[in-house]
Each structure stands twice: as structure tokens, then as C-alpha cells.
């Protein structure tokens, strides 16, 4: 398998975690987002969306991190990243989608570039935008985790799921932008537990060969 990835890409980090948890080896192809390599013709031939991650398996290309993780789950089921019971599966998918649909697209590189150039926001304006959507999204996550009371060490009990694969990279992003995460103790506790696991530690941004300060 070949993973097109960028160290700071949280969507790529989700997939790196899933691959690591399942013990799947891959070759990494680095796509430098600040340099705009995601827009290059050579990469657009791999993923016309111009986004990372993309995963090549058996000569075919998969895109969109959640679809990639679900593919890995179906093709390489052990250890499972989805629970067995349908309600539980929908629950962890919902948590994953709060991150992937309600937070991440609003704070993506191309969104930030767009608001900076079209609406003439300076650094402090962009940071305020970023922190606003982190606060809204994490309040949703924390609210759901608190109301359902189903978290154990991880989002659902004591087994890592797709929800944890999404939560941890989003916490990394929030920390990078100095967001206040104190109001989300359940989410932070889960983050701390995940970061005891090699699969989350080895795949974190700073440990990637393409990482730069
Ligand atoms: N929904 C997509 C999001 C992919 C995405 O937005 N990736 C970001 C990096 S985390 C990217 O490639 N951004 C490039 C850009 O904004 O130009 C997924 O889950 O894979």
C-alpha cells in the first residue's frame, strides 16, 4: 500500500493511526501542502480532489479518510475499529463525523486561505475563526460523550474505534492553534489514554519523516 500524506494533515493522521492499529505496512509518499503540491498535475492524477490522504492498494486509489478507514476495516478486519452492534457502530461514526464534518472542513487549509484573502482577515482574525469552530465542535463532542456516558478509556468503552482515530488528530490541531481545551475534560482524558498507545504516538505529526518545525 502507498499512503499520500502530509505530517500536519489531521485527515492523513486518522488513516496513519488506523493503518498502525491494524499493523499494516505502507510506503509513504509526501505531499507538501504549504508548497501546494496537492494541486500539482502529478498529484491530481492520483486524487483529482487535490486533498490528502489518498491510499493506493493493489493499484487502486481510495480517497476521503473515513471511507479509507472503513475500507481498511472491511478488508483487514483485525483488530476491529467498529463495534459489532449497529447502534454502537452508528454512535462511533457520529462522533467521528462531528470531527470530520462539523469541525475539520471549516478549519482546513484552503478554507483558511480563502477567508484570509477574500475577507481580508489578518492572523488574529483567522485564529479567532479557527478557535470558534474548535470550540463549537468540541462542545458537541463533549456534550455527546457526557450525555451518553459510554466512554471508558476511549470514546466507546475500552476498545479503540474510528471515533478515537478522528478525535486525537483534531486535538493536535487544536493545540497547534492554542485553543482552550479545558472545557472538554472527557475528550482530553480520551486523548491522554490514546497517547499511551504506540499506534497514536508513532503516527503523530512530529514523528513523521516529512515533519519540519
Ligand atoms: N474530508 C477529507 C478532508 C481531506 C482534507 O481536507 N485534507 C487536507 C489536509 S488535512 C488537505 O489536503 N488540504 C489541502 C488544501 O486545503 O489545499 C478527508 O477526510 O479525507
PDB file of C-alpha atoms and ligand atoms in Angstrom:
ATOM      1  CA  UNK A   1       0.000   0.000   0.000  1.00  0.00           C
ATOM      2  CA  UNK A   2       1.030   3.568  -0.598  1.00  0.00           C
ATOM      3  CA  UNK A   3      -0.253   6.450   1.548  1.00  0.00           C
ATOM      4  CA  UNK A   4      -0.172  10.002   0.228  1.00  0.00           C
ATOM      5  CA  UNK A   5       0.228  12.025   3.389  1.00  0.00           C
ATOM      6  CA  UNK A   6       1.438  15.265   4.961  1.00  0.00           C
ATOM      7  CA  UNK A   7       2.683  15.278   8.537  1.00  0.00           C
ATOM      8  CA  UNK A   8       0.343  18.046   9.745  1.00  0.00           C
ATOM      9  CA  UNK A   9      -2.703  16.768   7.879  1.00  0.00           C
ATOM     10  CA  UNK A  10      -5.110  15.544  10.523  1.00  0.00           C
ATOM     11  CA  UNK A  11      -7.132  13.615   7.944  1.00  0.00           C
ATOM     12  CA  UNK A  12      -3.912  11.778   6.997  1.00  0.00           C
ATOM     13  CA  UNK A  13      -3.125  11.214  10.674  1.00  0.00           C
ATOM     14  CA  UNK A  14      -6.525   9.474  11.082  1.00  0.00           C
ATOM     15  CA  UNK A  15      -5.529   6.975   8.400  1.00  0.00           C
ATOM     16  CA  UNK A  16      -1.973   6.588   9.720  1.00  0.00           C
ATOM     17  CA  UNK A  17      -3.473   5.620  13.097  1.00  0.00           C
ATOM     18  CA  UNK A  18      -5.846   3.078  11.532  1.00  0.00           C
ATOM     19  CA  UNK A  19      -3.030   1.514   9.499  1.00  0.00           C
ATOM     20  CA  UNK A  20      -0.829   1.315  12.592  1.00  0.00           C
ATOM     21  CA  UNK A  21      -3.575  -0.203  14.750  1.00  0.00           C
ATOM     22  CA  UNK A  22      -4.152  -2.858  12.134  1.00  0.00           C
ATOM     23  CA  UNK A  23      -0.414  -3.465  11.741  1.00  0.00           C
ATOM     24  CA  UNK A  24      -0.480  -2.692   8.026  1.00  0.00           C
ATOM     25  CA  UNK A  25       2.772  -1.635   6.371  1.00  0.00           C
ATOM     26  CA  UNK A  26       2.782   1.039   3.723  1.00  0.00           C
ATOM     27  CA  UNK A  27       5.082   3.191   1.676  1.00  0.00           C
ATOM     28  CA  UNK A  28       4.629   6.917   2.327  1.00  0.00           C
ATOM     29  CA  UNK A  29       4.531   9.496  -0.443  1.00  0.00           C
ATOM     30  CA  UNK A  30       4.786  13.002   0.995  1.00  0.00           C
ATOM     31  CA  UNK A  31       2.632  15.799  -0.369  1.00  0.00           C
ATOM     32  CA  UNK A  32       3.733  19.183   0.949  1.00  0.00           C
ATOM     33  CA  UNK A  33       0.543  21.198   1.422  1.00  0.00           C
ATOM     34  CA  UNK A  34       2.027  24.663   2.165  1.00  0.00           C
ATOM     35  CA  UNK A  35       4.026  24.339  -1.067  1.00  0.00           C
ATOM     36  CA  UNK A  36       0.810  23.478  -2.908  1.00  0.00           C
ATOM     37  CA  UNK A  37       1.923  20.034  -4.059  1.00  0.00           C
ATOM     38  CA  UNK A  38      -1.685  18.812  -3.641  1.00  0.00           C
ATOM     39  CA  UNK A  39      -2.563  20.961  -6.678  1.00  0.00           C
ATOM     40  CA  UNK A  40       0.220  19.606  -8.924  1.00  0.00           C
ATOM     41  CA  UNK A  41      -0.890  17.673 -12.016  1.00  0.00           C
ATOM     42  CA  UNK A  42       1.129  14.687 -10.826  1.00  0.00           C
ATOM     43  CA  UNK A  43      -0.904  14.517  -7.600  1.00  0.00           C
ATOM     44  CA  UNK A  44      -4.219  15.426  -9.240  1.00  0.00           C
ATOM     45  CA  UNK A  45      -3.749  12.330 -11.386  1.00  0.00           C
ATOM     46  CA  UNK A  46      -3.753  10.324  -8.125  1.00  0.00           C
ATOM     47  CA  UNK A  47      -6.519  12.288  -6.380  1.00  0.00           C
ATOM     48  CA  UNK A  48      -8.386  14.816  -8.531  1.00  0.00           C
ATOM     49  CA  UNK A  49      -9.830  16.338  -5.316  1.00  0.00           C
ATOM     50  CA  UNK A  50      -6.378  17.750  -4.521  1.00  0.00           C
ATOM     51  CA  UNK A  51      -6.595  16.570  -0.903  1.00  0.00           C
ATOM     52  CA  UNK A  52      -4.631  14.205   1.294  1.00  0.00           C
ATOM     53  CA  UNK A  53      -4.854  11.477   2.326  1.00  0.00           C
ATOM     54  CA  UNK A  54      -5.146   9.082  -0.576  1.00  0.00           C
ATOM     55  CA  UNK A  55      -4.364   5.399  -0.246  1.00  0.00           C
ATOM     56  CA  UNK A  56      -3.266   3.139  -3.060  1.00  0.00           C
ATOM     57  CA  UNK A  57      -3.990  -0.543  -2.517  1.00  0.00           C
ATOM     58  CA  UNK A  58      -3.500  -3.112  -5.237  1.00  0.00           C
ATOM     59  CA  UNK A  59      -3.093  -0.352  -7.834  1.00  0.00           C
ATOM     60  CA  UNK A  60      -6.413   1.323  -6.998  1.00  0.00           C
ATOM     61  CA  UNK A  61      -6.741   4.655  -5.235  1.00  0.00           C
ATOM     62  CA  UNK A  62      -9.028   5.389  -2.298  1.00  0.00           C
ATOM     63  CA  UNK A  63      -9.810   8.904  -1.094  1.00  0.00           C
ATOM     64  CA  UNK A  64     -11.553  10.547   1.896  1.00  0.00           C
ATOM     65  CA  UNK A  65     -10.162   9.444   5.241  1.00  0.00           C
ATOM     66  CA  UNK A  66     -13.356   7.976   6.701  1.00  0.00           C
ATOM     67  CA  UNK A  67     -14.031   5.966   3.536  1.00  0.00           C
ATOM     68  CA  UNK A  68     -10.419   4.773   3.605  1.00  0.00           C
ATOM     69  CA  UNK A  69     -10.682   3.686   7.245  1.00  0.00           C
ATOM     70  CA  UNK A  70     -13.958   1.858   6.561  1.00  0.00           C
ATOM     71  CA  UNK A  71     -12.313   0.146   3.581  1.00  0.00           C
ATOM     72  CA  UNK A  72      -9.418  -0.950   5.806  1.00  0.00           C
ATOM     73  CA  UNK A  73     -11.944  -2.184   8.342  1.00  0.00           C
ATOM     74  CA  UNK A  74     -13.729  -4.329   5.758  1.00  0.00           C
ATOM     75  CA  UNK A  75     -10.622  -5.624   4.060  1.00  0.00           C
ATOM     76  CA  UNK A  76      -8.435  -6.050   7.148  1.00  0.00           C
ATOM     77  CA  UNK A  77     -10.951  -6.568   9.969  1.00  0.00           C
ATOM     78  CA  UNK A  78      -8.499  -7.278  12.811  1.00  0.00           C
ATOM     79  CA  UNK A  79      -8.362  -5.598  15.201  1.00  0.00           C
ATOM     80  CA  UNK A  80     -11.789  -4.056  14.633  1.00  0.00           C
ATOM     81  CA  UNK A  81     -12.226  -0.284  14.678  1.00  0.00           C
ATOM     82  CA  UNK A  82     -16.004  -0.518  14.665  1.00  0.00           C
ATOM     83  CA  UNK A  83     -18.059  -2.220  17.363  1.00  0.00           C
ATOM     84  CA  UNK A  84     -20.393  -5.082  16.434  1.00  0.00           C
ATOM     85  CA  UNK A  85     -23.790  -3.759  17.425  1.00  0.00           C
ATOM     86  CA  UNK A  86     -25.490  -1.439  14.860  1.00  0.00           C
ATOM     87  CA  UNK A  87     -26.382   1.250  17.397  1.00  0.00           C
ATOM     88  CA  UNK A  88     -22.799   1.313  18.671  1.00  0.00           C
ATOM     89  CA  UNK A  89     -21.465   1.496  15.118  1.00  0.00           C
ATOM     90  CA  UNK A  90     -23.688   4.486  14.389  1.00  0.00           C
ATOM     91  CA  UNK A  91     -22.596   6.083  17.670  1.00  0.00           C
ATOM     92  CA  UNK A  92     -18.860   5.977  16.966  1.00  0.00           C
ATOM     93  CA  UNK A  93     -19.448   7.034  13.359  1.00  0.00           C
ATOM     94  CA  UNK A  94     -21.396  10.032  14.628  1.00  0.00           C
ATOM     95  CA  UNK A  95     -18.514  11.053  16.903  1.00  0.00           C
ATOM     96  CA  UNK A  96     -16.083  10.622  14.009  1.00  0.00           C
ATOM     97  CA  UNK A  97     -18.317  12.743  11.796  1.00  0.00           C
ATOM     98  CA  UNK A  98     -18.523  15.567  14.330  1.00  0.00           C
ATOM     99  CA  UNK A  99     -14.781  15.895  13.804  1.00  0.00           C
ATOM    100  CA  UNK A 100     -14.694  15.170  10.084  1.00  0.00           C
ATOM    101  CA  UNK A 101     -17.821  17.092   9.026  1.00  0.00           C
ATOM    102  CA  UNK A 102     -18.512  19.730  11.673  1.00  0.00           C
ATOM    103  CA  UNK A 103     -15.003  20.893  12.571  1.00  0.00           C
ATOM    104  CA  UNK A 104     -12.375  19.933  10.033  1.00  0.00           C
ATOM    105  CA  UNK A 105     -13.769  21.413   6.771  1.00  0.00           C
ATOM    106  CA  UNK A 106     -14.230  24.806   8.416  1.00  0.00           C
ATOM    107  CA  UNK A 107     -10.604  24.894   9.543  1.00  0.00           C
ATOM    108  CA  UNK A 108      -8.962  23.291   6.540  1.00  0.00           C
ATOM    109  CA  UNK A 109      -6.000  24.965   4.836  1.00  0.00           C
ATOM    110  CA  UNK A 110      -7.963  26.028   1.786  1.00  0.00           C
ATOM    111  CA  UNK A 111     -10.789  27.437   3.930  1.00  0.00           C
ATOM    112  CA  UNK A 112      -8.330  29.495   5.981  1.00  0.00           C
ATOM    113  CA  UNK A 113      -6.614  30.740   2.808  1.00  0.00           C
ATOM    114  CA  UNK A 114      -9.986  31.708   1.375  1.00  0.00           C
ATOM    115  CA  UNK A 115     -11.187  33.706   4.372  1.00  0.00           C
ATOM    116  CA  UNK A 116      -7.778  35.381   4.649  1.00  0.00           C
ATOM    117  CA  UNK A 117      -7.712  36.552   1.044  1.00  0.00           C
ATOM    118  CA  UNK A 118     -11.395  37.197   0.241  1.00  0.00           C
ATOM    119  CA  UNK A 119     -12.465  38.635   3.601  1.00  0.00           C
ATOM    120  CA  UNK A 120      -9.070  40.251   4.280  1.00  0.00           C
ATOM    121  CA  UNK A 121      -8.595  38.607   7.683  1.00  0.00           C
ATOM    122  CA  UNK A 122      -5.233  39.009   9.402  1.00  0.00           C
ATOM    123  CA  UNK A 123      -3.606  36.369  11.622  1.00  0.00           C
ATOM    124  CA  UNK A 124      -5.715  37.265  14.629  1.00  0.00           C
ATOM    125  CA  UNK A 125      -8.921  37.142  12.562  1.00  0.00           C
ATOM    126  CA  UNK A 126      -8.009  33.738  11.143  1.00  0.00           C
ATOM    127  CA  UNK A 127      -7.115  32.442  14.608  1.00  0.00           C
ATOM    128  CA  UNK A 128     -10.439  33.676  16.011  1.00  0.00           C
ATOM    129  CA  UNK A 129     -12.273  31.849  13.200  1.00  0.00           C
ATOM    130  CA  UNK A 130     -10.273  28.693  13.866  1.00  0.00           C
ATOM    131  CA  UNK A 131     -10.883  28.756  17.625  1.00  0.00           C
ATOM    132  CA  UNK A 132     -14.575  29.433  17.170  1.00  0.00           C
ATOM    133  CA  UNK A 133     -15.127  26.233  15.177  1.00  0.00           C
ATOM    134  CA  UNK A 134     -12.923  24.198  17.510  1.00  0.00           C
ATOM    135  CA  UNK A 135     -14.996  25.419  20.470  1.00  0.00           C
ATOM    136  CA  UNK A 136     -18.313  24.649  18.730  1.00  0.00           C
ATOM    137  CA  UNK A 137     -17.198  21.216  17.565  1.00  0.00           C
ATOM    138  CA  UNK A 138     -15.569  20.170  20.824  1.00  0.00           C
ATOM    139  CA  UNK A 139     -18.653  21.301  22.731  1.00  0.00           C
ATOM    140  CA  UNK A 140     -20.670  18.934  20.510  1.00  0.00           C
ATOM    141  CA  UNK A 141     -18.231  16.087  21.146  1.00  0.00           C
ATOM    142  CA  UNK A 142     -18.032  16.682  24.882  1.00  0.00           C
ATOM    143  CA  UNK A 143     -21.801  17.064  25.122  1.00  0.00           C
ATOM    144  CA  UNK A 144     -22.383  13.755  23.395  1.00  0.00           C
ATOM    145  CA  UNK A 145     -19.732  11.934  25.443  1.00  0.00           C
ATOM    146  CA  UNK A 146     -21.152  13.389  28.679  1.00  0.00           C
ATOM    147  CA  UNK A 147     -24.785  12.672  27.868  1.00  0.00           C
ATOM    148  CA  UNK A 148     -24.231   9.106  26.664  1.00  0.00           C
ATOM    149  CA  UNK A 149     -21.799   8.183  29.478  1.00  0.00           C
ATOM    150  CA  UNK A 150     -20.375   5.422  27.309  1.00  0.00           C
ATOM    151  CA  UNK A 151     -16.752   6.446  27.324  1.00  0.00           C
ATOM    152  CA  UNK A 152     -14.258   4.251  29.061  1.00  0.00           C
ATOM    153  CA  UNK A 153     -10.613   4.652  28.298  1.00  0.00           C
ATOM    154  CA  UNK A 154     -11.726   5.555  24.768  1.00  0.00           C
ATOM    155  CA  UNK A 155     -14.821   7.121  23.153  1.00  0.00           C
ATOM    156  CA  UNK A 156     -16.803   3.901  23.473  1.00  0.00           C
ATOM    157  CA  UNK A 157     -15.710   1.729  26.365  1.00  0.00           C
ATOM    158  CA  UNK A 158     -12.217   0.328  26.393  1.00  0.00           C
ATOM    159  CA  UNK A 159     -11.729  -0.512  22.716  1.00  0.00           C
ATOM    160  CA  UNK A 160     -10.280   1.969  20.244  1.00  0.00           C
ATOM    161  CA  UNK A 161     -12.652   2.871  17.430  1.00  0.00           C
ATOM    162  CA  UNK A 162     -12.857   5.100  14.410  1.00  0.00           C
ATOM    163  CA  UNK A 163     -14.043   7.859  16.774  1.00  0.00           C
ATOM    164  CA  UNK A 164     -10.690   7.873  18.573  1.00  0.00           C
ATOM    165  CA  UNK A 165      -8.849   7.860  15.225  1.00  0.00           C
ATOM    166  CA  UNK A 166     -10.602  11.170  14.481  1.00  0.00           C
ATOM    167  CA  UNK A 167     -10.575  12.758  17.929  1.00  0.00           C
ATOM    168  CA  UNK A 168      -6.828  12.568  18.555  1.00  0.00           C
ATOM    169  CA  UNK A 169      -5.662  14.352  15.356  1.00  0.00           C
ATOM    170  CA  UNK A 170      -8.231  17.083  15.960  1.00  0.00           C
ATOM    171  CA  UNK A 171      -6.823  17.656  19.456  1.00  0.00           C
ATOM    172  CA  UNK A 172      -3.355  18.011  17.894  1.00  0.00           C
ATOM    173  CA  UNK A 173      -4.722  20.656  15.520  1.00  0.00           C
ATOM    174  CA  UNK A 174      -6.474  22.499  18.338  1.00  0.00           C
ATOM    175  CA  UNK A 175      -3.302  22.534  20.431  1.00  0.00           C
ATOM    176  CA  UNK A 176      -1.310  23.867  17.493  1.00  0.00           C
ATOM    177  CA  UNK A 177      -3.675  26.846  17.347  1.00  0.00           C
ATOM    178  CA  UNK A 178      -3.538  27.323  21.144  1.00  0.00           C
ATOM    179  CA  UNK A 179      -7.231  26.589  21.588  1.00  0.00           C
ATOM    180  CA  UNK A 180      -8.513  26.309  25.146  1.00  0.00           C
ATOM    181  CA  UNK A 181      -9.422  22.645  25.628  1.00  0.00           C
ATOM    182  CA  UNK A 182     -10.027  22.826  29.387  1.00  0.00           C
ATOM    183  CA  UNK A 183     -13.835  22.815  28.924  1.00  0.00           C
ATOM    184  CA  UNK A 184     -13.641  19.332  27.337  1.00  0.00           C
ATOM    185  CA  UNK A 185     -12.255  17.047  30.081  1.00  0.00           C
ATOM    186  CA  UNK A 186     -13.781  13.818  28.758  1.00  0.00           C
ATOM    187  CA  UNK A 187     -12.343  14.359  25.277  1.00  0.00           C
ATOM    188  CA  UNK A 188      -8.961  15.290  26.765  1.00  0.00           C
ATOM    189  CA  UNK A 189      -8.964  12.219  29.006  1.00  0.00           C
ATOM    190  CA  UNK A 190      -9.579  10.028  25.961  1.00  0.00           C
ATOM    191  CA  UNK A 191      -6.773  11.845  24.124  1.00  0.00           C
ATOM    192  CA  UNK A 192      -4.384  11.112  27.011  1.00  0.00           C
ATOM    193  CA  UNK A 193      -5.345   7.432  27.033  1.00  0.00           C
ATOM    194  CA  UNK A 194      -4.878   7.131  23.254  1.00  0.00           C
ATOM    195  CA  UNK A 195      -1.467   8.752  23.527  1.00  0.00           C
ATOM    196  CA  UNK A 196      -0.359   5.831  25.686  1.00  0.00           C
ATOM    197  CA  UNK A 197      -0.676   3.619  22.606  1.00  0.00           C
ATOM    198  CA  UNK A 198       2.167   3.203  20.103  1.00  0.00           C
ATOM    199  CA  UNK A 199      -0.208   3.438  17.154  1.00  0.00           C
ATOM    200  CA  UNK A 200      -1.116   7.017  18.103  1.00  0.00           C
ATOM    201  CA  UNK A 201       2.358   8.045  19.214  1.00  0.00           C
ATOM    202  CA  UNK A 202       4.363   6.769  16.248  1.00  0.00           C
ATOM    203  CA  UNK A 203       1.979   8.306  13.724  1.00  0.00           C
ATOM    204  CA  UNK A 204       1.753  11.782  15.311  1.00  0.00           C
ATOM    205  CA  UNK A 205       2.810  14.751  13.161  1.00  0.00           C
ATOM    206  CA  UNK A 206       6.203  15.429  14.769  1.00  0.00           C
ATOM    207  CA  UNK A 207       7.305  11.815  14.301  1.00  0.00           C
ATOM    208  CA  UNK A 208       6.761  11.795  10.531  1.00  0.00           C
ATOM    209  CA  UNK A 209       9.796  11.869   8.230  1.00  0.00           C
ATOM    210  CA  UNK A 210       8.394  14.907   6.378  1.00  0.00           C
ATOM    211  CA  UNK A 211       7.952  16.908   9.605  1.00  0.00           C
ATOM    212  CA  UNK A 212       9.500  20.349   9.666  1.00  0.00           C
ATOM    213  CA  UNK A 213       9.373  22.852  12.515  1.00  0.00           C
TER     214      UNK A 213
HETATM  215  N1  LIG B   1     -12.807  15.067   4.073  1.00  0.00           N
HETATM  216  C1  LIG B   1     -11.472  14.824   3.663  1.00  0.00           C
HETATM  217  C2  LIG B   1     -10.617  16.016   4.003  1.00  0.00           C
HETATM  218  C3  LIG B   1      -9.262  15.943   3.342  1.00  0.00           C
HETATM  219  C4  LIG B   1      -8.542  17.254   3.541  1.00  0.00           C
HETATM  220  O1  LIG B   1      -9.158  18.307   3.569  1.00  0.00           O
HETATM  221  N2  LIG B   1      -7.238  17.157   3.699  1.00  0.00           N
HETATM  222  C5  LIG B   1      -6.477  18.368   3.910  1.00  0.00           C
HETATM  223  C6  LIG B   1      -5.356  18.121   4.870  1.00  0.00           C
HETATM  224  S1  LIG B   1      -5.947  17.614   6.455  1.00  0.00           S
HETATM  225  C7  LIG B   1      -5.903  18.841   2.596  1.00  0.00           C
HETATM  226  O2  LIG B   1      -5.480  18.053   1.787  1.00  0.00           O
HETATM  227  N3  LIG B   1      -5.919  20.152   2.394  1.00  0.00           N
HETATM  228  C8  LIG B   1      -5.364  20.723   1.216  1.00  0.00           C
HETATM  229  C9  LIG B   1      -5.882  22.101   0.979  1.00  0.00           C
HETATM  230  O3  LIG B   1      -6.684  22.590   1.769  1.00  0.00           O
HETATM  231  O4  LIG B   1      -5.465  22.667  -0.021  1.00  0.00           O
HETATM  232  C10 LIG B   1     -10.925  13.557   4.331  1.00  0.00           C
HETATM  233  O5  LIG B   1     -11.435  13.203   5.395  1.00  0.00           O
HETATM  234  O6  LIG B   1     -10.018  12.918   3.778  1.00  0.00           O
END
